[in-house]
């Protein structure tokens, strides 16, 4: 019984965070709050259903085409690289895989297990994209690349990196 409740809940949460627009952060927050308040059983079942995968030994993520201090034009093309872990779509939690996030002038990394926020400074690439074009105002900006699992839970600082660039 618990399993039948938990699996759709995970799928719904995934769909909300992947497919909706700017309001999704509020929607997802409301959902998880009401879920934990009303159905503690399904929350418990969920955590055992989809345990956070381990970071594979030696896995890293990196900006392929940006170097610290580089001057670039907006929109900024960002190529994202991962070694030792595969890039996959969000929605299903699988070992040895996940998807990229870019944090703009925000955190250097998100603590392990924490769901990455979704807003104008926390971009999700839940369709396994590895290239992004990001519009940035002129000036200095810090970009952080953060890898997370299929449920958008951060792999932490081991699978994160930052770069500081100057936009013309
Ligand atoms: Cu995500």
PDB file of C-alpha atoms and ligand atoms in Angstrom:
ATOM      1  CA  UNK A   1       0.000   0.000   0.000  1.00  0.00           C
ATOM      2  CA  UNK A   2       2.723   2.428   0.928  1.00  0.00           C
ATOM      3  CA  UNK A   3       4.546   1.787  -2.319  1.00  0.00           C
ATOM      4  CA  UNK A   4       1.511   2.605  -4.413  1.00  0.00           C
ATOM      5  CA  UNK A   5       1.225   5.960  -2.711  1.00  0.00           C
ATOM      6  CA  UNK A   6       4.904   6.774  -2.848  1.00  0.00           C
ATOM      7  CA  UNK A   7       5.700   6.129  -6.501  1.00  0.00           C
ATOM      8  CA  UNK A   8       3.139   8.545  -8.005  1.00  0.00           C
ATOM      9  CA  UNK A   9       4.178  11.149  -5.441  1.00  0.00           C
ATOM     10  CA  UNK A  10       7.761  11.020  -6.698  1.00  0.00           C
ATOM     11  CA  UNK A  11       6.658  11.221 -10.311  1.00  0.00           C
ATOM     12  CA  UNK A  12       4.376  14.157  -9.651  1.00  0.00           C
ATOM     13  CA  UNK A  13       7.108  16.044  -7.805  1.00  0.00           C
ATOM     14  CA  UNK A  14       9.469  15.410 -10.686  1.00  0.00           C
ATOM     15  CA  UNK A  15       7.001  16.657 -13.235  1.00  0.00           C
ATOM     16  CA  UNK A  16       6.297  19.780 -11.250  1.00  0.00           C
ATOM     17  CA  UNK A  17       9.926  20.705 -10.902  1.00  0.00           C
ATOM     18  CA  UNK A  18      10.845  19.893 -14.497  1.00  0.00           C
ATOM     19  CA  UNK A  19       8.000  21.124 -16.594  1.00  0.00           C
ATOM     20  CA  UNK A  20       6.437  24.164 -15.032  1.00  0.00           C
ATOM     21  CA  UNK A  21       7.627  27.687 -15.370  1.00  0.00           C
ATOM     22  CA  UNK A  22       8.472  30.394 -12.892  1.00  0.00           C
ATOM     23  CA  UNK A  23       5.769  29.443 -10.418  1.00  0.00           C
ATOM     24  CA  UNK A  24       7.081  25.953  -9.938  1.00  0.00           C
ATOM     25  CA  UNK A  25       9.126  26.732  -6.867  1.00  0.00           C
ATOM     26  CA  UNK A  26       6.048  27.802  -4.956  1.00  0.00           C
ATOM     27  CA  UNK A  27       4.038  24.864  -6.253  1.00  0.00           C
ATOM     28  CA  UNK A  28       6.686  22.338  -5.314  1.00  0.00           C
ATOM     29  CA  UNK A  29       7.171  23.854  -1.879  1.00  0.00           C
ATOM     30  CA  UNK A  30       3.443  23.814  -1.171  1.00  0.00           C
ATOM     31  CA  UNK A  31       3.203  20.218  -2.316  1.00  0.00           C
ATOM     32  CA  UNK A  32       5.977  18.845  -0.197  1.00  0.00           C
ATOM     33  CA  UNK A  33       4.752  20.766   2.849  1.00  0.00           C
ATOM     34  CA  UNK A  34       1.246  19.395   2.608  1.00  0.00           C
ATOM     35  CA  UNK A  35       2.571  15.925   1.875  1.00  0.00           C
ATOM     36  CA  UNK A  36       4.723  15.741   4.960  1.00  0.00           C
ATOM     37  CA  UNK A  37       1.969  17.227   7.101  1.00  0.00           C
ATOM     38  CA  UNK A  38      -0.849  14.990   5.892  1.00  0.00           C
ATOM     39  CA  UNK A  39       0.716  11.692   4.946  1.00  0.00           C
ATOM     40  CA  UNK A  40       3.746  10.900   7.022  1.00  0.00           C
ATOM     41  CA  UNK A  41       3.474   7.265   5.920  1.00  0.00           C
ATOM     42  CA  UNK A  42       4.031   8.020   2.255  1.00  0.00           C
ATOM     43  CA  UNK A  43       6.930  10.356   3.079  1.00  0.00           C
ATOM     44  CA  UNK A  44       8.631   7.560   4.990  1.00  0.00           C
ATOM     45  CA  UNK A  45       8.013   5.094   2.184  1.00  0.00           C
ATOM     46  CA  UNK A  46       9.361   7.585  -0.344  1.00  0.00           C
ATOM     47  CA  UNK A  47      12.704   7.966   1.367  1.00  0.00           C
ATOM     48  CA  UNK A  48      13.281   4.208   1.282  1.00  0.00           C
ATOM     49  CA  UNK A  49      12.018   3.928  -2.314  1.00  0.00           C
ATOM     50  CA  UNK A  50      14.451   6.387  -3.805  1.00  0.00           C
ATOM     51  CA  UNK A  51      17.556   6.647  -1.675  1.00  0.00           C
ATOM     52  CA  UNK A  52      20.019   9.306  -2.740  1.00  0.00           C
ATOM     53  CA  UNK A  53      22.619   7.613  -4.984  1.00  0.00           C
ATOM     54  CA  UNK A  54      26.266   7.731  -3.965  1.00  0.00           C
ATOM     55  CA  UNK A  55      28.719   9.952  -5.821  1.00  0.00           C
ATOM     56  CA  UNK A  56      30.828   7.538  -7.917  1.00  0.00           C
ATOM     57  CA  UNK A  57      34.488   7.568  -6.897  1.00  0.00           C
ATOM     58  CA  UNK A  58      36.469  10.042  -8.975  1.00  0.00           C
ATOM     59  CA  UNK A  59      33.453  11.640 -10.664  1.00  0.00           C
ATOM     60  CA  UNK A  60      33.695  15.370 -11.399  1.00  0.00           C
ATOM     61  CA  UNK A  61      31.858  18.122 -13.234  1.00  0.00           C
ATOM     62  CA  UNK A  62      33.460  21.066 -15.009  1.00  0.00           C
ATOM     63  CA  UNK A  63      32.829  24.022 -17.304  1.00  0.00           C
ATOM     64  CA  UNK A  64      34.191  22.947 -20.669  1.00  0.00           C
ATOM     65  CA  UNK A  65      34.503  26.350 -22.297  1.00  0.00           C
ATOM     66  CA  UNK A  66      34.800  28.940 -19.524  1.00  0.00           C
ATOM     67  CA  UNK A  67      37.873  29.938 -17.556  1.00  0.00           C
ATOM     68  CA  UNK A  68      38.121  32.077 -14.444  1.00  0.00           C
ATOM     69  CA  UNK A  69      38.425  35.756 -15.304  1.00  0.00           C
ATOM     70  CA  UNK A  70      37.421  35.257 -18.930  1.00  0.00           C
ATOM     71  CA  UNK A  71      35.562  38.089 -20.689  1.00  0.00           C
ATOM     72  CA  UNK A  72      32.545  36.938 -22.695  1.00  0.00           C
ATOM     73  CA  UNK A  73      29.492  38.354 -24.462  1.00  0.00           C
ATOM     74  CA  UNK A  74      25.897  37.785 -23.404  1.00  0.00           C
ATOM     75  CA  UNK A  75      24.128  35.478 -24.025  1.00  0.00           C
ATOM     76  CA  UNK A  76      26.922  33.366 -22.601  1.00  0.00           C
ATOM     77  CA  UNK A  77      27.314  29.932 -24.090  1.00  0.00           C
ATOM     78  CA  UNK A  78      28.019  27.462 -21.297  1.00  0.00           C
ATOM     79  CA  UNK A  79      29.197  23.942 -22.056  1.00  0.00           C
ATOM     80  CA  UNK A  80      28.832  21.571 -19.122  1.00  0.00           C
ATOM     81  CA  UNK A  81      30.983  18.491 -18.683  1.00  0.00           C
ATOM     82  CA  UNK A  82      30.806  15.460 -16.413  1.00  0.00           C
ATOM     83  CA  UNK A  83      33.276  12.608 -16.042  1.00  0.00           C
ATOM     84  CA  UNK A  84      32.610   9.396 -14.170  1.00  0.00           C
ATOM     85  CA  UNK A  85      28.843   9.918 -14.035  1.00  0.00           C
ATOM     86  CA  UNK A  86      26.243   9.996 -16.810  1.00  0.00           C
ATOM     87  CA  UNK A  87      23.992  12.870 -17.777  1.00  0.00           C
ATOM     88  CA  UNK A  88      20.353  11.830 -17.897  1.00  0.00           C
ATOM     89  CA  UNK A  89      16.879  13.341 -17.798  1.00  0.00           C
ATOM     90  CA  UNK A  90      15.285  14.234 -14.480  1.00  0.00           C
ATOM     91  CA  UNK A  91      12.299  12.327 -13.155  1.00  0.00           C
ATOM     92  CA  UNK A  92      13.783   8.954 -12.314  1.00  0.00           C
ATOM     93  CA  UNK A  93      16.426   8.376  -9.656  1.00  0.00           C
ATOM     94  CA  UNK A  94      19.114   6.100 -11.052  1.00  0.00           C
ATOM     95  CA  UNK A  95      22.571   5.262  -9.742  1.00  0.00           C
ATOM     96  CA  UNK A  96      25.565   6.876 -11.461  1.00  0.00           C
ATOM     97  CA  UNK A  97      23.477   9.518 -13.206  1.00  0.00           C
ATOM     98  CA  UNK A  98      21.929  12.930 -12.817  1.00  0.00           C
ATOM     99  CA  UNK A  99      21.549  16.308 -14.493  1.00  0.00           C
ATOM    100  CA  UNK A 100      23.182  19.723 -14.440  1.00  0.00           C
ATOM    101  CA  UNK A 101      22.137  22.919 -12.699  1.00  0.00           C
ATOM    102  CA  UNK A 102      23.673  26.356 -13.051  1.00  0.00           C
ATOM    103  CA  UNK A 103      23.505  28.675 -10.058  1.00  0.00           C
ATOM    104  CA  UNK A 104      23.960  32.323 -11.045  1.00  0.00           C
ATOM    105  CA  UNK A 105      25.599  34.601  -8.465  1.00  0.00           C
ATOM    106  CA  UNK A 106      24.301  32.270  -5.775  1.00  0.00           C
ATOM    107  CA  UNK A 107      25.747  29.350  -3.797  1.00  0.00           C
ATOM    108  CA  UNK A 108      29.061  27.662  -4.707  1.00  0.00           C
ATOM    109  CA  UNK A 109      27.284  24.336  -4.187  1.00  0.00           C
ATOM    110  CA  UNK A 110      24.114  22.951  -2.612  1.00  0.00           C
ATOM    111  CA  UNK A 111      24.461  20.597   0.390  1.00  0.00           C
ATOM    112  CA  UNK A 112      24.202  16.885  -0.453  1.00  0.00           C
ATOM    113  CA  UNK A 113      20.600  15.663  -0.505  1.00  0.00           C
ATOM    114  CA  UNK A 114      19.071  19.143  -0.678  1.00  0.00           C
ATOM    115  CA  UNK A 115      16.679  19.679  -3.600  1.00  0.00           C
ATOM    116  CA  UNK A 116      18.027  22.428  -5.854  1.00  0.00           C
ATOM    117  CA  UNK A 117      15.757  25.478  -5.884  1.00  0.00           C
ATOM    118  CA  UNK A 118      14.161  26.416  -9.180  1.00  0.00           C
ATOM    119  CA  UNK A 119      14.109  30.131  -9.906  1.00  0.00           C
ATOM    120  CA  UNK A 120      15.811  32.722 -12.102  1.00  0.00           C
ATOM    121  CA  UNK A 121      19.200  32.100 -10.472  1.00  0.00           C
ATOM    122  CA  UNK A 122      18.911  28.287 -10.180  1.00  0.00           C
ATOM    123  CA  UNK A 123      18.549  26.765 -13.643  1.00  0.00           C
ATOM    124  CA  UNK A 124      17.713  23.082 -14.119  1.00  0.00           C
ATOM    125  CA  UNK A 125      18.725  21.121 -17.195  1.00  0.00           C
ATOM    126  CA  UNK A 126      16.327  18.235 -16.632  1.00  0.00           C
ATOM    127  CA  UNK A 127      16.320  17.118 -20.261  1.00  0.00           C
ATOM    128  CA  UNK A 128      19.978  16.143 -19.994  1.00  0.00           C
ATOM    129  CA  UNK A 129      21.151  19.304 -21.756  1.00  0.00           C
ATOM    130  CA  UNK A 130      24.903  19.893 -21.711  1.00  0.00           C
ATOM    131  CA  UNK A 131      24.952  23.307 -23.395  1.00  0.00           C
ATOM    132  CA  UNK A 132      23.107  26.448 -22.296  1.00  0.00           C
ATOM    133  CA  UNK A 133      22.930  30.043 -23.492  1.00  0.00           C
ATOM    134  CA  UNK A 134      22.472  32.327 -20.525  1.00  0.00           C
ATOM    135  CA  UNK A 135      21.641  36.014 -20.699  1.00  0.00           C
ATOM    136  CA  UNK A 136      23.637  37.988 -18.148  1.00  0.00           C
ATOM    137  CA  UNK A 137      23.923  41.706 -17.422  1.00  0.00           C
ATOM    138  CA  UNK A 138      27.305  43.327 -18.051  1.00  0.00           C
ATOM    139  CA  UNK A 139      29.767  42.898 -15.196  1.00  0.00           C
ATOM    140  CA  UNK A 140      31.297  40.175 -13.092  1.00  0.00           C
ATOM    141  CA  UNK A 141      29.288  37.007 -12.479  1.00  0.00           C
ATOM    142  CA  UNK A 142      29.895  33.768 -10.621  1.00  0.00           C
ATOM    143  CA  UNK A 143      28.438  30.633 -12.148  1.00  0.00           C
ATOM    144  CA  UNK A 144      28.276  27.394 -10.187  1.00  0.00           C
ATOM    145  CA  UNK A 145      27.714  24.059 -11.877  1.00  0.00           C
ATOM    146  CA  UNK A 146      25.874  21.622  -9.611  1.00  0.00           C
ATOM    147  CA  UNK A 147      25.030  18.032 -10.455  1.00  0.00           C
ATOM    148  CA  UNK A 148      21.948  16.469  -8.855  1.00  0.00           C
ATOM    149  CA  UNK A 149      20.034  13.189  -9.053  1.00  0.00           C
ATOM    150  CA  UNK A 150      16.775  12.500 -10.899  1.00  0.00           C
ATOM    151  CA  UNK A 151      14.804  14.011  -8.024  1.00  0.00           C
ATOM    152  CA  UNK A 152      16.911  17.230  -8.182  1.00  0.00           C
ATOM    153  CA  UNK A 153      18.723  16.322  -4.948  1.00  0.00           C
ATOM    154  CA  UNK A 154      22.198  17.787  -4.965  1.00  0.00           C
ATOM    155  CA  UNK A 155      25.258  15.545  -5.077  1.00  0.00           C
ATOM    156  CA  UNK A 156      26.974  18.237  -3.007  1.00  0.00           C
ATOM    157  CA  UNK A 157      30.318  19.966  -3.392  1.00  0.00           C
ATOM    158  CA  UNK A 158      31.994  16.841  -4.841  1.00  0.00           C
ATOM    159  CA  UNK A 159      29.971  17.319  -8.021  1.00  0.00           C
ATOM    160  CA  UNK A 160      30.057  21.099  -8.186  1.00  0.00           C
ATOM    161  CA  UNK A 161      32.442  23.724  -9.500  1.00  0.00           C
ATOM    162  CA  UNK A 162      32.426  27.493  -9.955  1.00  0.00           C
ATOM    163  CA  UNK A 163      33.762  29.951 -12.479  1.00  0.00           C
ATOM    164  CA  UNK A 164      33.839  33.749 -12.390  1.00  0.00           C
ATOM    165  CA  UNK A 165      33.468  35.568 -15.688  1.00  0.00           C
ATOM    166  CA  UNK A 166      33.233  39.150 -16.920  1.00  0.00           C
ATOM    167  CA  UNK A 167      30.334  39.917 -19.236  1.00  0.00           C
ATOM    168  CA  UNK A 168      30.880  42.735 -21.757  1.00  0.00           C
TER     169      UNK A 168
HETATM  170 CU1  LIG B   1      17.033  19.613 -11.389  1.00  0.00          CU
END
